[in-house]
């Protein structure tokens, strides 16, 4: 057997498996599973559907839409109304009709319509007369001011210091950005900022 080629070995193994009974083939399958573990197993096919939905419920709407592109089964799971209804109700978006049990994906369609409507109807900018200008006074602190280097002079190490309006951070986290496809609450996000 050691001197045979790969093709010869495969033919002999196929011949042996064809002559084995069902219990012997099951034994061979168990031995192979123990020696060669399966790779890239889809967790949604192994777990119960309830657990798969529970895992999907933590995803934001954009990630759910990306999951729908993975496979047919993931598309089916990620478009279920159990996931999208919670996301709609979080914003107070209710259906104005009662869907039948045969209708699927009603809440996802409703969510996407509401997001499109939000993009079309932007907030109205008030006129100049409606703006309220607040008199802003500088805050006095006890910390002494540090002397900024003059223009053209470098720091001690020879690197230029960035102007105060520019930061070295390429991805700043202090900007306020709200995306309706994320699961963030706009009021809470504004409070945290």
PDB file of N, CA, C and O in Angstrom, residues 49-97:
ATOM      1  N   UNK A  49     -32.319  27.480  15.494  1.00  0.00           N
ATOM      2  CA  UNK A  49     -32.692  28.733  14.826  1.00  0.00           C
ATOM      3  C   UNK A  49     -32.850  29.882  15.821  1.00  0.00           C
ATOM      4  O   UNK A  49     -32.505  31.024  15.521  1.00  0.00           O
ATOM      5  N   UNK A  50     -33.348  29.577  17.008  1.00  0.00           N
ATOM      6  CA  UNK A  50     -33.553  30.620  18.021  1.00  0.00           C
ATOM      7  C   UNK A  50     -32.222  31.246  18.417  1.00  0.00           C
ATOM      8  O   UNK A  50     -32.109  32.471  18.539  1.00  0.00           O
ATOM      9  N   UNK A  51     -31.199  30.431  18.591  1.00  0.00           N
ATOM     10  CA  UNK A  51     -29.890  30.960  18.964  1.00  0.00           C
ATOM     11  C   UNK A  51     -29.260  31.749  17.822  1.00  0.00           C
ATOM     12  O   UNK A  51     -28.614  32.781  18.045  1.00  0.00           O
ATOM     13  N   UNK A  52     -29.458  31.288  16.597  1.00  0.00           N
ATOM     14  CA  UNK A  52     -28.935  32.035  15.455  1.00  0.00           C
ATOM     15  C   UNK A  52     -29.599  33.409  15.366  1.00  0.00           C
ATOM     16  O   UNK A  52     -28.928  34.420  15.126  1.00  0.00           O
ATOM     17  N   UNK A  53     -30.916  33.463  15.581  1.00  0.00           N
ATOM     18  CA  UNK A  53     -31.619  34.747  15.565  1.00  0.00           C
ATOM     19  C   UNK A  53     -31.160  35.640  16.704  1.00  0.00           C
ATOM     20  O   UNK A  53     -31.057  36.859  16.554  1.00  0.00           O
ATOM     21  N   UNK A  54     -30.882  35.038  17.853  1.00  0.00           N
ATOM     22  CA  UNK A  54     -30.398  35.819  18.992  1.00  0.00           C
ATOM     23  C   UNK A  54     -29.049  36.463  18.669  1.00  0.00           C
ATOM     24  O   UNK A  54     -28.809  37.627  18.979  1.00  0.00           O
ATOM     25  N   UNK A  55     -28.180  35.741  17.999  1.00  0.00           N
ATOM     26  CA  UNK A  55     -26.872  36.284  17.601  1.00  0.00           C
ATOM     27  C   UNK A  55     -27.063  37.389  16.574  1.00  0.00           C
ATOM     28  O   UNK A  55     -26.448  38.453  16.661  1.00  0.00           O
ATOM     29  N   UNK A  56     -27.948  37.169  15.601  1.00  0.00           N
ATOM     30  CA  UNK A  56     -28.206  38.184  14.581  1.00  0.00           C
ATOM     31  C   UNK A  56     -28.855  39.434  15.164  1.00  0.00           C
ATOM     32  O   UNK A  56     -28.739  40.506  14.591  1.00  0.00           O
ATOM     33  N   UNK A  57     -29.549  39.308  16.286  1.00  0.00           N
ATOM     34  CA  UNK A  57     -30.239  40.466  16.859  1.00  0.00           C
ATOM     35  C   UNK A  57     -29.260  41.519  17.377  1.00  0.00           C
ATOM     36  O   UNK A  57     -29.643  42.677  17.553  1.00  0.00           O
ATOM     37  N   UNK A  58     -28.021  41.165  17.610  1.00  0.00           N
ATOM     38  CA  UNK A  58     -27.026  42.128  18.078  1.00  0.00           C
ATOM     39  C   UNK A  58     -26.435  42.960  16.938  1.00  0.00           C
ATOM     40  O   UNK A  58     -25.718  43.917  17.181  1.00  0.00           O
ATOM     41  N   UNK A  59     -26.718  42.588  15.698  1.00  0.00           N
ATOM     42  CA  UNK A  59     -26.142  43.295  14.558  1.00  0.00           C
ATOM     43  C   UNK A  59     -26.951  44.546  14.237  1.00  0.00           C
ATOM     44  O   UNK A  59     -28.164  44.581  14.411  1.00  0.00           O
ATOM     45  N   UNK A  60     -26.259  45.561  13.760  1.00  0.00           N
ATOM     46  CA  UNK A  60     -26.943  46.764  13.308  1.00  0.00           C
ATOM     47  C   UNK A  60     -27.538  46.500  11.930  1.00  0.00           C
ATOM     48  O   UNK A  60     -27.195  45.511  11.279  1.00  0.00           O
ATOM     49  N   UNK A  61     -28.445  47.363  11.455  1.00  0.00           N
ATOM     50  CA  UNK A  61     -29.113  47.117  10.167  1.00  0.00           C
ATOM     51  C   UNK A  61     -28.159  46.981   8.982  1.00  0.00           C
ATOM     52  O   UNK A  61     -28.386  46.161   8.093  1.00  0.00           O
ATOM     53  N   UNK A  62     -27.095  47.775   8.953  1.00  0.00           N
ATOM     54  CA  UNK A  62     -26.151  47.668   7.841  1.00  0.00           C
ATOM     55  C   UNK A  62     -25.487  46.287   7.833  1.00  0.00           C
ATOM     56  O   UNK A  62     -25.336  45.665   6.786  1.00  0.00           O
ATOM     57  N   UNK A  63     -25.101  45.796   8.983  1.00  0.00           N
ATOM     58  CA  UNK A  63     -24.484  44.463   9.055  1.00  0.00           C
ATOM     59  C   UNK A  63     -25.482  43.370   8.696  1.00  0.00           C
ATOM     60  O   UNK A  63     -25.107  42.369   8.080  1.00  0.00           O
ATOM     61  N   UNK A  64     -26.743  43.553   9.079  1.00  0.00           N
ATOM     62  CA  UNK A  64     -27.756  42.571   8.695  1.00  0.00           C
ATOM     63  C   UNK A  64     -27.915  42.512   7.174  1.00  0.00           C
ATOM     64  O   UNK A  64     -28.073  41.432   6.603  1.00  0.00           O
ATOM     65  N   UNK A  65     -27.866  43.667   6.536  1.00  0.00           N
ATOM     66  CA  UNK A  65     -27.964  43.681   5.067  1.00  0.00           C
ATOM     67  C   UNK A  65     -26.750  43.006   4.431  1.00  0.00           C
ATOM     68  O   UNK A  65     -26.866  42.349   3.401  1.00  0.00           O
ATOM     69  N   UNK A  66     -25.600  43.159   5.056  1.00  0.00           N
ATOM     70  CA  UNK A  66     -24.407  42.476   4.531  1.00  0.00           C
ATOM     71  C   UNK A  66     -24.509  40.972   4.747  1.00  0.00           C
ATOM     72  O   UNK A  66     -24.047  40.185   3.921  1.00  0.00           O
ATOM     73  N   UNK A  67     -25.079  40.564   5.872  1.00  0.00           N
ATOM     74  CA  UNK A  67     -25.244  39.131   6.144  1.00  0.00           C
ATOM     75  C   UNK A  67     -26.194  38.491   5.137  1.00  0.00           C
ATOM     76  O   UNK A  67     -26.061  37.311   4.826  1.00  0.00           O
ATOM     77  N   UNK A  68     -27.133  39.264   4.634  1.00  0.00           N
ATOM     78  CA  UNK A  68     -28.081  38.718   3.654  1.00  0.00           C
ATOM     79  C   UNK A  68     -27.384  38.346   2.355  1.00  0.00           C
ATOM     80  O   UNK A  68     -27.939  37.601   1.551  1.00  0.00           O
ATOM     81  N   UNK A  69     -26.171  38.826   2.153  1.00  0.00           N
ATOM     82  CA  UNK A  69     -25.442  38.533   0.925  1.00  0.00           C
ATOM     83  C   UNK A  69     -24.525  37.312   1.057  1.00  0.00           C
ATOM     84  O   UNK A  69     -23.888  36.921   0.094  1.00  0.00           O
ATOM     85  N   UNK A  70     -24.464  36.708   2.237  1.00  0.00           N
ATOM     86  CA  UNK A  70     -23.547  35.579   2.459  1.00  0.00           C
ATOM     87  C   UNK A  70     -24.045  34.308   1.790  1.00  0.00           C
ATOM     88  O   UNK A  70     -23.340  33.685   1.010  1.00  0.00           O
ATOM     89  N   UNK A  71     -25.264  33.922   2.118  1.00  0.00           N
ATOM     90  CA  UNK A  71     -25.825  32.701   1.546  1.00  0.00           C
ATOM     91  C   UNK A  71     -27.347  32.798   1.570  1.00  0.00           C
ATOM     92  O   UNK A  71     -27.909  33.730   2.160  1.00  0.00           O
ATOM     93  N   UNK A  72     -27.987  31.825   0.957  1.00  0.00           N
ATOM     94  CA  UNK A  72     -29.440  31.833   0.906  1.00  0.00           C
ATOM     95  C   UNK A  72     -30.018  31.723   2.304  1.00  0.00           C
ATOM     96  O   UNK A  72     -30.980  32.414   2.650  1.00  0.00           O
ATOM     97  N   UNK A  73     -29.447  30.851   3.132  1.00  0.00           N
ATOM     98  CA  UNK A  73     -29.978  30.644   4.484  1.00  0.00           C
ATOM     99  C   UNK A  73     -29.767  31.889   5.343  1.00  0.00           C
ATOM    100  O   UNK A  73     -30.640  32.271   6.111  1.00  0.00           O
ATOM    101  N   UNK A  74     -28.626  32.543   5.227  1.00  0.00           N
ATOM    102  CA  UNK A  74     -28.381  33.774   5.979  1.00  0.00           C
ATOM    103  C   UNK A  74     -29.327  34.874   5.507  1.00  0.00           C
ATOM    104  O   UNK A  74     -29.772  35.692   6.299  1.00  0.00           O
ATOM    105  N   UNK A  75     -29.619  34.910   4.213  1.00  0.00           N
ATOM    106  CA  UNK A  75     -30.575  35.895   3.698  1.00  0.00           C
ATOM    107  C   UNK A  75     -31.937  35.668   4.330  1.00  0.00           C
ATOM    108  O   UNK A  75     -32.601  36.617   4.763  1.00  0.00           O
ATOM    109  N   UNK A  76     -32.341  34.408   4.402  1.00  0.00           N
ATOM    110  CA  UNK A  76     -33.628  34.077   5.016  1.00  0.00           C
ATOM    111  C   UNK A  76     -33.642  34.507   6.482  1.00  0.00           C
ATOM    112  O   UNK A  76     -34.624  35.102   6.946  1.00  0.00           O
ATOM    113  N   UNK A  77     -32.582  34.224   7.217  1.00  0.00           N
ATOM    114  CA  UNK A  77     -32.524  34.580   8.637  1.00  0.00           C
ATOM    115  C   UNK A  77     -32.471  36.088   8.861  1.00  0.00           C
ATOM    116  O   UNK A  77     -33.138  36.621   9.746  1.00  0.00           O
ATOM    117  N   UNK A  78     -31.671  36.776   8.062  1.00  0.00           N
ATOM    118  CA  UNK A  78     -31.463  38.205   8.308  1.00  0.00           C
ATOM    119  C   UNK A  78     -32.631  39.071   7.850  1.00  0.00           C
ATOM    120  O   UNK A  78     -32.675  40.253   8.172  1.00  0.00           O
ATOM    121  N   UNK A  79     -33.576  38.519   7.124  1.00  0.00           N
ATOM    122  CA  UNK A  79     -34.737  39.297   6.703  1.00  0.00           C
ATOM    123  C   UNK A  79     -35.996  38.954   7.484  1.00  0.00           C
ATOM    124  O   UNK A  79     -37.080  39.424   7.141  1.00  0.00           O
ATOM    125  N   UNK A  80     -35.862  38.173   8.547  1.00  0.00           N
ATOM    126  CA  UNK A  80     -37.036  37.821   9.340  1.00  0.00           C
ATOM    127  C   UNK A  80     -37.564  39.036  10.094  1.00  0.00           C
ATOM    128  O   UNK A  80     -36.812  39.905  10.538  1.00  0.00           O
ATOM    129  N   UNK A  81     -38.879  39.078  10.242  1.00  0.00           N
ATOM    130  CA  UNK A  81     -39.522  40.218  10.891  1.00  0.00           C
ATOM    131  C   UNK A  81     -39.170  40.326  12.371  1.00  0.00           C
ATOM    132  O   UNK A  81     -39.228  41.411  12.938  1.00  0.00           O
ATOM    133  N   UNK A  82     -38.793  39.216  13.004  1.00  0.00           N
ATOM    134  CA  UNK A  82     -38.432  39.262  14.423  1.00  0.00           C
ATOM    135  C   UNK A  82     -37.233  40.176  14.656  1.00  0.00           C
ATOM    136  O   UNK A  82     -37.127  40.818  15.701  1.00  0.00           O
ATOM    137  N   UNK A  83     -36.319  40.253  13.700  1.00  0.00           N
ATOM    138  CA  UNK A  83     -35.138  41.104  13.844  1.00  0.00           C
ATOM    139  C   UNK A  83     -35.454  42.565  13.526  1.00  0.00           C
ATOM    140  O   UNK A  83     -35.039  43.478  14.241  1.00  0.00           O
ATOM    141  N   UNK A  84     -36.185  42.804  12.454  1.00  0.00           N
ATOM    142  CA  UNK A  84     -36.403  44.172  11.976  1.00  0.00           C
ATOM    143  C   UNK A  84     -37.491  44.896  12.753  1.00  0.00           C
ATOM    144  O   UNK A  84     -37.486  46.126  12.826  1.00  0.00           O
ATOM    145  N   UNK A  85     -38.412  44.159  13.341  1.00  0.00           N
ATOM    146  CA  UNK A  85     -39.472  44.808  14.101  1.00  0.00           C
ATOM    147  C   UNK A  85     -38.888  45.562  15.292  1.00  0.00           C
ATOM    148  O   UNK A  85     -39.280  46.700  15.575  1.00  0.00           O
ATOM    149  N   UNK A  86     -37.931  44.972  15.964  1.00  0.00           N
ATOM    150  CA  UNK A  86     -37.312  45.625  17.122  1.00  0.00           C
ATOM    151  C   UNK A  86     -36.591  46.905  16.716  1.00  0.00           C
ATOM    152  O   UNK A  86     -36.621  47.913  17.429  1.00  0.00           O
ATOM    153  N   UNK A  87     -35.948  46.876  15.559  1.00  0.00           N
ATOM    154  CA  UNK A  87     -35.217  48.058  15.098  1.00  0.00           C
ATOM    155  C   UNK A  87     -36.179  49.184  14.717  1.00  0.00           C
ATOM    156  O   UNK A  87     -35.891  50.356  14.946  1.00  0.00           O
ATOM    157  N   UNK A  88     -37.338  48.838  14.150  1.00  0.00           N
ATOM    158  CA  UNK A  88     -38.343  49.853  13.817  1.00  0.00           C
ATOM    159  C   UNK A  88     -38.978  50.426  15.078  1.00  0.00           C
ATOM    160  O   UNK A  88     -39.154  51.642  15.196  1.00  0.00           O
ATOM    161  N   UNK A  89     -39.320  49.563  16.007  1.00  0.00           N
ATOM    162  CA  UNK A  89     -39.982  50.025  17.220  1.00  0.00           C
ATOM    163  C   UNK A  89     -39.070  50.888  18.078  1.00  0.00           C
ATOM    164  O   UNK A  89     -39.541  51.739  18.832  1.00  0.00           O
ATOM    165  N   UNK A  90     -37.769  50.686  17.971  1.00  0.00           N
ATOM    166  CA  UNK A  90     -36.826  51.514  18.719  1.00  0.00           C
ATOM    167  C   UNK A  90     -36.946  52.986  18.336  1.00  0.00           C
ATOM    168  O   UNK A  90     -36.799  53.871  19.163  1.00  0.00           O
ATOM    169  N   UNK A  91     -37.242  53.244  17.054  1.00  0.00           N
ATOM    170  CA  UNK A  91     -37.418  54.620  16.580  1.00  0.00           C
ATOM    171  C   UNK A  91     -38.879  55.069  16.609  1.00  0.00           C
ATOM    172  O   UNK A  91     -39.178  56.190  16.229  1.00  0.00           O
ATOM    173  N   UNK A  92     -39.776  54.179  17.012  1.00  0.00           N
ATOM    174  CA  UNK A  92     -41.191  54.523  17.036  1.00  0.00           C
ATOM    175  C   UNK A  92     -41.845  54.446  15.672  1.00  0.00           C
ATOM    176  O   UNK A  92     -42.828  55.129  15.412  1.00  0.00           O
ATOM    177  N   UNK A  93     -41.328  53.609  14.793  1.00  0.00           N
ATOM    178  CA  UNK A  93     -41.876  53.444  13.448  1.00  0.00           C
ATOM    179  C   UNK A  93     -42.803  52.234  13.462  1.00  0.00           C
ATOM    180  O   UNK A  93     -42.352  51.100  13.549  1.00  0.00           O
ATOM    181  N   UNK A  94     -44.093  52.482  13.382  1.00  0.00           N
ATOM    182  CA  UNK A  94     -45.080  51.413  13.433  1.00  0.00           C
ATOM    183  C   UNK A  94     -45.683  51.190  12.053  1.00  0.00           C
ATOM    184  O   UNK A  94     -45.737  52.101  11.237  1.00  0.00           O
ATOM    185  N   UNK A  95     -46.176  49.973  11.821  1.00  0.00           N
ATOM    186  CA  UNK A  95     -46.871  49.676  10.572  1.00  0.00           C
ATOM    187  C   UNK A  95     -48.297  50.202  10.671  1.00  0.00           C
ATOM    188  O   UNK A  95     -48.911  50.154  11.737  1.00  0.00           O
ATOM    189  N   UNK A  96     -48.828  50.687   9.572  1.00  0.00           N
ATOM    190  CA  UNK A  96     -50.200  51.182   9.583  1.00  0.00           C
ATOM    191  C   UNK A  96     -51.183  50.120   9.099  1.00  0.00           C
ATOM    192  O   UNK A  96     -52.314  50.426   8.771  1.00  0.00           O
ATOM    193  N   UNK A  97     -50.747  48.859   9.044  1.00  0.00           N
ATOM    194  CA  UNK A  97     -51.615  47.750   8.670  1.00  0.00           C
ATOM    195  C   UNK A  97     -51.142  46.519   9.421  1.00  0.00           C
ATOM    196  O   UNK A  97     -50.057  46.495  10.005  1.00  0.00           O
TER     197      UNK A  97
END
